[in-house]
Coordinates of C-alpha atoms in Angstrom, one line a residue:
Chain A
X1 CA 11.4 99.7 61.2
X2 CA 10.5 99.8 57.7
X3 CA 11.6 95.8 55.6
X4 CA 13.6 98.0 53.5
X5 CA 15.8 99.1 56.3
X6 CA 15.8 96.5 57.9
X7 CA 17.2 94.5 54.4
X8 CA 19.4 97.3 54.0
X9 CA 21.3 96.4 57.3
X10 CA 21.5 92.9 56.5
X11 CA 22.7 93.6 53.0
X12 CA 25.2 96.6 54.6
X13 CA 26.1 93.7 57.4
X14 CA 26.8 90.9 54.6
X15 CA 28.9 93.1 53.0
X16 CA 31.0 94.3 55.4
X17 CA 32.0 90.9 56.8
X18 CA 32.7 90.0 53.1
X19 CA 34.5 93.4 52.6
X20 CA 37.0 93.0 55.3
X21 CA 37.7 89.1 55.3
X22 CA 40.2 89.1 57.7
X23 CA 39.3 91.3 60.1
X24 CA 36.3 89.2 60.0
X25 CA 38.0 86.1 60.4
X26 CA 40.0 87.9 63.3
X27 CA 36.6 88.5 65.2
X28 CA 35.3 85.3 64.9
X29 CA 38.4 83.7 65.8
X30 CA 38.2 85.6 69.0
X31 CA 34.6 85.0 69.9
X32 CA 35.5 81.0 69.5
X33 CA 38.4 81.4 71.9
X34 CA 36.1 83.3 74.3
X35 CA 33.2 80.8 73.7
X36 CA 35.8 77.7 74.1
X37 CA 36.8 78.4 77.2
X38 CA 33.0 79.4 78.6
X39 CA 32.4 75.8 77.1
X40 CA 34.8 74.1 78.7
X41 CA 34.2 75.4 82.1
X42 CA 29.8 75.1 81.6
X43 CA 30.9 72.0 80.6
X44 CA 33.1 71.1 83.7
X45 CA 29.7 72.5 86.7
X46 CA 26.9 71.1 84.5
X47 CA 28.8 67.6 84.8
X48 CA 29.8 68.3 88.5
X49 CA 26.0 69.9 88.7
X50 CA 24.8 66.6 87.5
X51 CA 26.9 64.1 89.7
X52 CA 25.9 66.3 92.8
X53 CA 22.2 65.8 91.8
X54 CA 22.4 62.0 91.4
X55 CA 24.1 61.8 94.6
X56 CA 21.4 64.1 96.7
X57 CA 18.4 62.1 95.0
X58 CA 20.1 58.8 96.0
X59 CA 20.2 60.4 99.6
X60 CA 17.2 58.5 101.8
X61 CA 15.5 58.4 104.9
X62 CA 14.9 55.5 107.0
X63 CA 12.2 55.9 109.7
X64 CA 12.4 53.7 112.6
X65 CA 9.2 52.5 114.2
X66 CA 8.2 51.3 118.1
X67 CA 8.0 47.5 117.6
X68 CA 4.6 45.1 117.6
X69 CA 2.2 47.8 115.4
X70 CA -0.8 46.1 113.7
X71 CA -1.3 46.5 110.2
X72 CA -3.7 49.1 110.6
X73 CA -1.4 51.4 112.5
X74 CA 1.0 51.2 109.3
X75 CA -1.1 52.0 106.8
X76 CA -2.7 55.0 108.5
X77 CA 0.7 56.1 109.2
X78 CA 1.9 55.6 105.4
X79 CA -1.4 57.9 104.2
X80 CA -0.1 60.3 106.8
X81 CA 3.8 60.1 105.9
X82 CA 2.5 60.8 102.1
X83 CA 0.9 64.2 103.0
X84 CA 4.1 65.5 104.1
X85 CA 5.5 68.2 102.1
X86 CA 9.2 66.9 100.3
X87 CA 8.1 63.6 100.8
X88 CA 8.4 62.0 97.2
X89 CA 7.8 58.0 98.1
X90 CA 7.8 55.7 100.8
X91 CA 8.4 52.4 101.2
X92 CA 7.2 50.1 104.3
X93 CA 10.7 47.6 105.3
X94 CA 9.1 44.9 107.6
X95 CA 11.9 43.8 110.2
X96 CA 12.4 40.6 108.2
X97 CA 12.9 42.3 105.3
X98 CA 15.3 44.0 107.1
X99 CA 17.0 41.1 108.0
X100 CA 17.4 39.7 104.6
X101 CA 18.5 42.9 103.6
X102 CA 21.5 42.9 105.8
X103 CA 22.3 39.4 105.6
X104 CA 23.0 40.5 101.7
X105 CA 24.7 43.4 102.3
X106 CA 27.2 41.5 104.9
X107 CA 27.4 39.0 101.7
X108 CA 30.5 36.6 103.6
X109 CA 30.3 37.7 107.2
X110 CA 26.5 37.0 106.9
X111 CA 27.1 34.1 109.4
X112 CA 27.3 36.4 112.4
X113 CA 23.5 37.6 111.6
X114 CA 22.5 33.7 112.0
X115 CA 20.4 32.4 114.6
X116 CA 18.8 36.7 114.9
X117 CA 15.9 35.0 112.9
X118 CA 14.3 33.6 115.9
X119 CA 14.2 37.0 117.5
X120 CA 14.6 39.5 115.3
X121 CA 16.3 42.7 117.2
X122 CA 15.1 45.2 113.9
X123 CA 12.6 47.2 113.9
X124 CA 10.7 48.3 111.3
X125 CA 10.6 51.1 109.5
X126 CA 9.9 53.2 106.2
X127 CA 12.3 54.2 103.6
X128 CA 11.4 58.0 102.6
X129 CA 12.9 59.7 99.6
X130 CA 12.9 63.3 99.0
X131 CA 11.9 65.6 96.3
X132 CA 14.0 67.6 97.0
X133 CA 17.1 67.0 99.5
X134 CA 17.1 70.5 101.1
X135 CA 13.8 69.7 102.7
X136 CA 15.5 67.1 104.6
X137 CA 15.1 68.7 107.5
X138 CA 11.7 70.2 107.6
X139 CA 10.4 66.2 106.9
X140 CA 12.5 64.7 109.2
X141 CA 11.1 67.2 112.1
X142 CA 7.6 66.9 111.0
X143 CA 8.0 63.1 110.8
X144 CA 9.3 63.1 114.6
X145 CA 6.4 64.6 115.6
X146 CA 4.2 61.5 114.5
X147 CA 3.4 59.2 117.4
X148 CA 4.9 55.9 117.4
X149 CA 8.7 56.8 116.0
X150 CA 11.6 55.7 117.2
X151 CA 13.9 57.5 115.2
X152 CA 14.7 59.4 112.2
X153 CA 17.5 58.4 110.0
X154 CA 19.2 60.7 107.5
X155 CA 22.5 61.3 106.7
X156 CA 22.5 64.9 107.9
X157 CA 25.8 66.2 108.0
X158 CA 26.7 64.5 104.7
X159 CA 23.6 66.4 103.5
X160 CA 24.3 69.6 104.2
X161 CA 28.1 69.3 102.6
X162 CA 27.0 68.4 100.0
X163 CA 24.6 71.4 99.5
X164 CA 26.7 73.7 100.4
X165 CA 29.4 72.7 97.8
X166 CA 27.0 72.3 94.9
X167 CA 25.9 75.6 95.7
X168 CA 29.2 77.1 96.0
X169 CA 29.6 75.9 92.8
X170 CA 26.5 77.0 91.1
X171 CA 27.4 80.3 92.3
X172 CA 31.0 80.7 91.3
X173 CA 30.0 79.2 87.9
X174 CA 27.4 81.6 87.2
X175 CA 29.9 84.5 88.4
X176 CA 33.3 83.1 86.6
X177 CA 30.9 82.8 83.3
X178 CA 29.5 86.1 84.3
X179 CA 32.9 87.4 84.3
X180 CA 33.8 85.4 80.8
X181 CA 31.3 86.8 79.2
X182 CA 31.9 91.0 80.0
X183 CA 36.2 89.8 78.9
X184 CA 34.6 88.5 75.5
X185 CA 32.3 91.6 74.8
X186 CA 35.6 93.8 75.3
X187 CA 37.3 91.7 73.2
X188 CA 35.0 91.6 70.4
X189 CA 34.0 95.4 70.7
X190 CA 37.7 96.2 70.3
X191 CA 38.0 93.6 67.3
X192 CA 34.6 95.6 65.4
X193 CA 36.1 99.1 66.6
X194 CA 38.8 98.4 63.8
X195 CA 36.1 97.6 60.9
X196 CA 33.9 100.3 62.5
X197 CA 36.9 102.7 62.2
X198 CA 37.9 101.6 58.9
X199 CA 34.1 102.8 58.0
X200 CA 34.7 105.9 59.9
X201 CA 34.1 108.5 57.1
X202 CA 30.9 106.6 55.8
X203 CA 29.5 106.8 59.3
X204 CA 30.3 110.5 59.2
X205 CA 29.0 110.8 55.6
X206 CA 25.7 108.5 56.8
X207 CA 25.1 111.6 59.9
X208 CA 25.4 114.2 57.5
X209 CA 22.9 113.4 54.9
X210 CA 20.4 112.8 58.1
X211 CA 20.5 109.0 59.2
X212 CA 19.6 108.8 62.6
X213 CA 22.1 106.8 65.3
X214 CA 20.2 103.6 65.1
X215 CA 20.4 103.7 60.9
X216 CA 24.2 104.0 61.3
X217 CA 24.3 101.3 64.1
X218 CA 22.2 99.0 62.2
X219 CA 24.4 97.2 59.7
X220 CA 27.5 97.0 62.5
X221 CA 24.7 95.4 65.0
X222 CA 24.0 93.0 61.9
X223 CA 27.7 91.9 61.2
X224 CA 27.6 91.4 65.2
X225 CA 25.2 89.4 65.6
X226 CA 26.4 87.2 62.6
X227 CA 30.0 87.1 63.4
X228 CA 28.7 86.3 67.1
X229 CA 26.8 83.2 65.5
X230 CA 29.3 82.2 63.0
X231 CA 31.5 81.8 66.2
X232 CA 28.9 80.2 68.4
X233 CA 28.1 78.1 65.7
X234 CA 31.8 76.8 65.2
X235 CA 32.5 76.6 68.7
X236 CA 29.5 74.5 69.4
X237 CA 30.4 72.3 66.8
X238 CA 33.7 71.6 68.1
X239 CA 33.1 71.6 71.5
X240 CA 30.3 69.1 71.0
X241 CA 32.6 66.6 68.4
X242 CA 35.3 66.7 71.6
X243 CA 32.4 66.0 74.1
X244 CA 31.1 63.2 72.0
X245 CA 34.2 61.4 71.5
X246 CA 35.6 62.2 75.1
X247 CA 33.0 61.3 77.2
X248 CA 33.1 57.5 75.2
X249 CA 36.3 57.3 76.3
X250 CA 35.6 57.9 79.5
X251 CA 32.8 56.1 80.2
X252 CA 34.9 52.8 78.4
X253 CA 38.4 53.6 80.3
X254 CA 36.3 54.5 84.0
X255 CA 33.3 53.2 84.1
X256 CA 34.5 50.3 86.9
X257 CA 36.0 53.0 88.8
X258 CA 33.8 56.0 89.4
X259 CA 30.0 55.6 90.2
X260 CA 29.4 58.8 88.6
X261 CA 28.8 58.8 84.7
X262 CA 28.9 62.2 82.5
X263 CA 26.3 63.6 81.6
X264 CA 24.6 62.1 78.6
X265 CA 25.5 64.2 75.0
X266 CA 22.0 64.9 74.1
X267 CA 21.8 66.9 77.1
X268 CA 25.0 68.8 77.2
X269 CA 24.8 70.4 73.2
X270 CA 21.1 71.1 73.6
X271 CA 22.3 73.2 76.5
X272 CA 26.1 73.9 75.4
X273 CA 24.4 75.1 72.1
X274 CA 21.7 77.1 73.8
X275 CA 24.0 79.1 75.8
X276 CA 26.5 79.7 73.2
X277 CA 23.7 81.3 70.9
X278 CA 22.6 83.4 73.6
X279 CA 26.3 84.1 74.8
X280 CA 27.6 84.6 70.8
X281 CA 24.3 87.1 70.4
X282 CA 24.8 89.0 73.4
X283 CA 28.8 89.6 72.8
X284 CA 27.8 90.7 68.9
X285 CA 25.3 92.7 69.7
X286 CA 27.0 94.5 72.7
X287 CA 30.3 94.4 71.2
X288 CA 29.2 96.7 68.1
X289 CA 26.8 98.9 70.1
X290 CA 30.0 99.6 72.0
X291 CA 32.4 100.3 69.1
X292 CA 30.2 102.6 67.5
X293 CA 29.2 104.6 70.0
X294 CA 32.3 106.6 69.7
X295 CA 32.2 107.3 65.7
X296 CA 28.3 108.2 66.2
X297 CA 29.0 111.7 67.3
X298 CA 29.2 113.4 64.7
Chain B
X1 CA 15.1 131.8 56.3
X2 CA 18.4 131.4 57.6
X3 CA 18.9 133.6 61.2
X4 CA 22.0 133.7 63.4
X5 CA 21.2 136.2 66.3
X6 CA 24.5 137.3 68.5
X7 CA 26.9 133.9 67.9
X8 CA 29.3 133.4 69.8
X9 CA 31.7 130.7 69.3
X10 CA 35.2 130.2 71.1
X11 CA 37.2 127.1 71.0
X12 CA 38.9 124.6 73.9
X13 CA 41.9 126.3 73.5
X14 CA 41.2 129.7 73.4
X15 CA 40.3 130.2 70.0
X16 CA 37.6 132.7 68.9
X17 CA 35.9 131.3 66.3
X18 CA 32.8 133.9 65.9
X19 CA 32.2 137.5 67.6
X20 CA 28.9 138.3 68.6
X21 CA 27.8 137.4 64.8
X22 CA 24.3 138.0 63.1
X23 CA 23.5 137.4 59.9
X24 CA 20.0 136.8 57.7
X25 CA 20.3 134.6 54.9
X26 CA 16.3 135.1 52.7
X27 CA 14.9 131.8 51.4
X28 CA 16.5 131.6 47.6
X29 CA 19.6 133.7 48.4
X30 CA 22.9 132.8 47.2
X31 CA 25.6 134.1 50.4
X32 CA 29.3 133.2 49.6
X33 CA 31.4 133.6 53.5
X34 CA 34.9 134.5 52.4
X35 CA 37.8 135.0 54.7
X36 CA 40.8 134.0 55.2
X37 CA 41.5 130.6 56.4
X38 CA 40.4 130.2 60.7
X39 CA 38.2 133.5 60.1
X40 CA 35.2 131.5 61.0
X41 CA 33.6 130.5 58.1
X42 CA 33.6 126.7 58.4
X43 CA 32.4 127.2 62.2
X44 CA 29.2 129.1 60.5
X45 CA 28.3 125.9 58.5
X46 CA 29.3 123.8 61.3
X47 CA 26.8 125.3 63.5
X48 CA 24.1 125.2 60.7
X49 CA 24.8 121.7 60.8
X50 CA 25.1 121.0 64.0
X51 CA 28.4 119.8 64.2
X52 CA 29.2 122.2 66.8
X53 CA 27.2 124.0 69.9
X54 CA 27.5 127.6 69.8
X55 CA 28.6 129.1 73.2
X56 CA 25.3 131.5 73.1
X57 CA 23.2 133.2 70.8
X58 CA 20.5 131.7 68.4
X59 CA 21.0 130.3 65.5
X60 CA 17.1 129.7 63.4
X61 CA 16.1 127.9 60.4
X62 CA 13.1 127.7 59.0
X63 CA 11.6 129.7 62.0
X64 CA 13.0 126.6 64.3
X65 CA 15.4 127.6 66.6
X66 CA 18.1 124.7 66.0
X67 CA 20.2 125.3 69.0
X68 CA 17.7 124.1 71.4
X69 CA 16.7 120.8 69.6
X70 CA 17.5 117.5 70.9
X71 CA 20.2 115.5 69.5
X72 CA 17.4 113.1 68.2
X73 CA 15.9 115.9 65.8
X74 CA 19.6 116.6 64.3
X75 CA 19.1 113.7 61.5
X76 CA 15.7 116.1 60.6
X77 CA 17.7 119.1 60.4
X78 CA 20.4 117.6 58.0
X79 CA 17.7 116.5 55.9
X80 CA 16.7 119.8 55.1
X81 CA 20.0 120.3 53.9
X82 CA 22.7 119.3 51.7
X83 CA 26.0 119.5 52.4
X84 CA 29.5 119.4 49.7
X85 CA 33.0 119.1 50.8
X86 CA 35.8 120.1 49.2
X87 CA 37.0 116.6 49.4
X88 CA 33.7 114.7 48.3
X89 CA 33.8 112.6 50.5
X90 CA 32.2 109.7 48.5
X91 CA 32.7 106.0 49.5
X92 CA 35.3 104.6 47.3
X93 CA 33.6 100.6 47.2
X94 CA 30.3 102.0 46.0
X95 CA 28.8 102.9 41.9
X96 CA 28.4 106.6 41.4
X97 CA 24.4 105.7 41.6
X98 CA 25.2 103.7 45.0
X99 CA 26.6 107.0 46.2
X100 CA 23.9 109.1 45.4
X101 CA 21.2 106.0 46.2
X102 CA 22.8 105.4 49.8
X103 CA 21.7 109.3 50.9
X104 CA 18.0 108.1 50.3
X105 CA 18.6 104.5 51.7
X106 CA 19.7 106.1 54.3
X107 CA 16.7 108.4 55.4
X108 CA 14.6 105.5 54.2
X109 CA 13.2 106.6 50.8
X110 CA 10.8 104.0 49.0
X111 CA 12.6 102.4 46.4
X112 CA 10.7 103.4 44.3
X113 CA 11.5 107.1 44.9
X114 CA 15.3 106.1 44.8
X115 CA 14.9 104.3 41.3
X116 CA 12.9 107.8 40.3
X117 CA 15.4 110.3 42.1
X118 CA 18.9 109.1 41.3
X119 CA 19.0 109.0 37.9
X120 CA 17.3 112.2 37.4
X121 CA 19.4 113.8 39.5
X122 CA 22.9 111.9 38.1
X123 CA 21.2 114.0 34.7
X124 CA 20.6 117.1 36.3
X125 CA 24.7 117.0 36.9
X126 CA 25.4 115.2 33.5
X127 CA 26.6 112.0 34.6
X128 CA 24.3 109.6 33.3
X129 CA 26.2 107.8 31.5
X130 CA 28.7 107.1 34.2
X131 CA 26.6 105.7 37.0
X132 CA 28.0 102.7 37.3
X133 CA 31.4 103.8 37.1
X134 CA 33.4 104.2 40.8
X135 CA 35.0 107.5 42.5
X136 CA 38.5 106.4 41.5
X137 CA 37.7 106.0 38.2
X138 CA 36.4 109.7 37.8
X139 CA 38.1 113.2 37.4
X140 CA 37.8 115.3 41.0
X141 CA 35.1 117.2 39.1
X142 CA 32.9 114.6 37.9
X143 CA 33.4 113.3 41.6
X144 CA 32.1 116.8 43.3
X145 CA 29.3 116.3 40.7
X146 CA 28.2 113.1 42.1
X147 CA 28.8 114.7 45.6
X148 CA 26.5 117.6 44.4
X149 CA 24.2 115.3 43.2
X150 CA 23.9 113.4 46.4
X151 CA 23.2 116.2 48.4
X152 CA 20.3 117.6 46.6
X153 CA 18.7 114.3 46.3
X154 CA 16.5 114.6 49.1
X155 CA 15.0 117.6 47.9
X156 CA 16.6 119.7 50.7
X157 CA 15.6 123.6 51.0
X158 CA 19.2 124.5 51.7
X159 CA 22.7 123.4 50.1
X160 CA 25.5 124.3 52.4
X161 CA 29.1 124.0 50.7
X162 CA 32.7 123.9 52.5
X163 CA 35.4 125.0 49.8
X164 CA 33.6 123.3 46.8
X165 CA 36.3 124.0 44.5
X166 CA 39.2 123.7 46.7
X167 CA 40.8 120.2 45.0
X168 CA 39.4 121.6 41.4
X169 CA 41.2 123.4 39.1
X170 CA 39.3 126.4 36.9
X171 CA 37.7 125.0 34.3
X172 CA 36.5 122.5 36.4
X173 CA 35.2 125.0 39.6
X174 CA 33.5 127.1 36.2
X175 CA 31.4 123.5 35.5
X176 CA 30.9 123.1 39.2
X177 CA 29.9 126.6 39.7
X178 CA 27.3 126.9 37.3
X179 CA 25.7 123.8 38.7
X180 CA 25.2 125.5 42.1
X181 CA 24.0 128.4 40.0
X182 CA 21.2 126.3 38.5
X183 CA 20.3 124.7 41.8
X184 CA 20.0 128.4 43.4
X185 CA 18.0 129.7 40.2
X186 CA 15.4 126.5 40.9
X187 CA 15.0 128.1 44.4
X188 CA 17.4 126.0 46.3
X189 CA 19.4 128.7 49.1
X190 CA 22.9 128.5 48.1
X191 CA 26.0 129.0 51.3
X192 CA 29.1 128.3 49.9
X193 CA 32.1 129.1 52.1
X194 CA 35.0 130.2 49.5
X195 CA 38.7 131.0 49.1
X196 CA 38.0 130.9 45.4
X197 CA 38.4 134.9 44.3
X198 CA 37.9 133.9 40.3
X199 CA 34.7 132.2 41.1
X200 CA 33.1 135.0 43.4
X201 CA 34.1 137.9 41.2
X202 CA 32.8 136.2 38.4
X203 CA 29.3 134.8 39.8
X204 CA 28.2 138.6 41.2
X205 CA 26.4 137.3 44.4
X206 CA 25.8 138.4 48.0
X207 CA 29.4 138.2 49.8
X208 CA 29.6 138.4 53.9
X209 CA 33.4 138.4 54.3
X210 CA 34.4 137.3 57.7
X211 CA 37.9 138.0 59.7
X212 CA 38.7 137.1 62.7
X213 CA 35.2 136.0 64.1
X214 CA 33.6 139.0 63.0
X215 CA 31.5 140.0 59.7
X216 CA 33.6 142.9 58.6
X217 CA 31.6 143.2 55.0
X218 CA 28.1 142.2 53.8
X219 CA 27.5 143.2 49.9
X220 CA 24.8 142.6 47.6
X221 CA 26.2 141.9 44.9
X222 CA 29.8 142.1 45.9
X223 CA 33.3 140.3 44.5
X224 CA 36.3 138.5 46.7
X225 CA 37.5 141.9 47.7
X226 CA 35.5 145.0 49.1
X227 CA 35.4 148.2 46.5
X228 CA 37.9 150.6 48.2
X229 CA 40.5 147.3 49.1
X230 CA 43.6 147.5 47.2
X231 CA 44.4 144.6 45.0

């Protein structure tokens, strides 16, 4: 495409949206309400996304050992325990350790652990943390297979809820957004069928003195894509002052109550904003492609 | 050259627009189709254009047989022509020079060649002066003079014309008339579909009447009516 051209359909593009104000304005206001409600609900799995994730990294493995190993036997079997695939980091609990452990855990009924010191009934063991938590099970089987386990500890069944649901989720996200995003296209096609109807006879004048489809589609695919930003743009503008002041207030009003914290801001509108812009591009671009394709045969 | 070979062209609902129709249009001839209104003559420039498929038959220009090219090469074959309405058909929110400017924007002229081409061409039809005036602001012949002037910016070998003078009263279809006459002398082919009967009597050029789908009269130099037709 020649720079000419392509300044032509910006120019062309420009005008139009300029040309028909409200109709504009009607377009826009219609990719924000689209985009607000794919905002709100991104918003809604990336924070359930993200308390899922904190709770599956803070999921461990204890590994129980026979008692009475020397030193030596422990630190081969820590080099071996690293090798093994999902195995992010281990940490050796001597039994006494252990002991002081739960004698703060039990915090007031710590009296009923006292006079254990003398002989000890825990046995060591290693703490092992994941990479990732799906791998739980591949680990713990390959661990069991070691010699001088007792037993493997993991919270399996808990596990396996939990990554069923966050992947229930992940999928009905990515379908309801999915979904969102075909409603706003026929939304805004419809909304530029009107301006691309009120240019009807200049499309028909543009195929008779020779333009080619993609010349007549230019400038509409132009005032797409812009009125598909200027609504991204809005939208994440919004959407990120109501994040910013929202998720304050939550953290001040619930912090005591819920373990889980949103996600932080900077993370959310570098995202939110991302997807919009790619979500705003697609609909203007689609949109228009759409609503011309009826007034281009001419 | 300008061939149709055995046209046929019938409509969705029955219609027959054109009867087994040939015709040869030379390079530099100036054809007037007359007939009354649904005779066919607007489906002949249709078809030119490729605004319509004929049903069968061949239809060749410029020794390119235009009903089998792809809808891709259409924009190329429009280009070698120029086409004039009997409504204009100018966009209202652009300059007279805009008009004439946004044919050659639109097959992607150098700008150059635009800032060269429009205003000699806004001269050739005598409206210098008012090229940055708008549509609404001009008489309906000045406006089929900037309509006229648009469709021979491209330099196309053919002008093709629907009912030029159709909104125009006489003195004004004279002015517009001798325009086309100009453009034909400077070896431009001239097909004008007509109603007009001052215009064709008066301008003494080839005349292929049309009725019904079928040529029923092809004459020289010929007037609205055939010889031997009563008046």
């Amino acid at each position: 495409m020649k720079i000419r051209t392509a300044k032509f359909f910006v120019k062309e593009g420009f005008g139009s949206l300029r040309k028909n104000k409200t109709m504009s304005a009607a377009s826009i206001s219609s990719v924000i309400a689209a985009l607000l409600v794919i905002s709100i609900f991104f918003i809604i799995v990336i924070n359930v996304d993200y308390a899922a994730s904190k709770l599956e990294s803070q999921i461990e493995m204890k590994v129980y050992l026979h008692d009475n190993l020397s030193e030596a036997i422990v630190s081969s079997m820590t080099k071996e325990l690293k090798t093994i695939s999902g195995v992010q980091d281990i940490q050796f609990i001597p039994k006494a350790q252990a002991l002081t452990d739960l004698n703060k855990q039990w915090g007031d009924n710590s009296y009923l652990l006292e006079g254990l010191e003398g002989d000890n009934p825990l046995p060591d063991s290693f703490k092992v943390t994941l990479t990732d938590p799906s791998k739980a099970n591949s680990v713990a089987l390959a661990i069991s297979s070691m010699s001088n386990i007792e037993r493997v500890v993991y919270g399996k069944e808990e596990l396996e809820k939990l990554l069923k649901t966050t992947y229930i989720l992940r999928v009905s996200s990515l379908v309801i957004i999915t979904i969102l995003v075909f409603i706003s296209i026929f939304i805004i096609s419809n909304t530029i069928k009107l301006t691309v109807y009120a240019r009807r006879r200049e499309i028909s004048i543009m195929k008779y003195v020779g333009a080619t489809d993609w010349f007549v589609r230019g400038p509409f695919i132009v005032e797409g894509i812009l009125l598909g930003l200027f609504g991204s743009f809005i939208t994440t503008l919004a959407v990120g002052i109501g994040y910013y002041y929202s998720s304050n207030l939550i953290k001040n009003q619930m912090i005591g109550l819920l373990s889980v914290t949103l996600m932080p801001f900077g993370e959310v509108i570098n995202s939110l904003a991302m997807l919009l812009t790619a979500v705003g591009l697609l609909i203007g671009i689609i949109g228009s492609f759409l609503s011309v394709r009826k007034f281009i045969k001419v | 050259m300008i061939q149709l070979i055995n046209v046929n062209k019938k409509f969705a609902n029955g219609h027959v627009a054109l009867n087994n129709v040939s015709l040869n249009i030379e390079n530099g001839e100036f054809v007037f189709l007359v007939g009354t209104s649904g005779a066919g003559k607007s489906t002949i420039i249709k078809l030119l254009m490729k605004e319509l498929e004929l049903d069968s038959g061949k239809i060749i220009v410029d020794d390119k047989d235009i009903t089998k090219i792809k809808r891709s090469h259409i924009p190329h074959l429009r280009r070698s022509m120029g086409v004039v309405f009997q409504d204009f058909r100018l966009l209202q929110d652009k300059t007279v020079y805009e008009n004439v400017a946004f044919a050659m924007d639109v097959v992607e002229a150098a700008s150059k060649d635009i800032r060269r081409q429009v205003p000699m061409m806004l001269g050739m039809v005598g409206l210098s002066k008012k090229s940055k005036q708008y549509p609404h602001q001009l008489s309906g012949g000045e406006q089929q003079r900037v309509s006229i002037a648009r469709a021979m910016v491209n330099s196309p070998s053919i002008l093709v014309a629907d009912e030029p003078t159709g909104n125009l009263d006489p003195e004004m279809s004279v002015e517009i008339m001798k325009l086309f006459s100009e453009i034909n002398q400077r070896g431009t082919t001239v097909i004008m579909a007509t109603h007009d009967l001052h215009i064709v009597d008066k301008m003494k050029k080839r005349v292929v009447e049309i009725n019904e789908g079928n040529i029923i009269r092809d004459e020289r130099r010929g007037g609205y009516f055939s010889e031997n037709q009563n008046r």
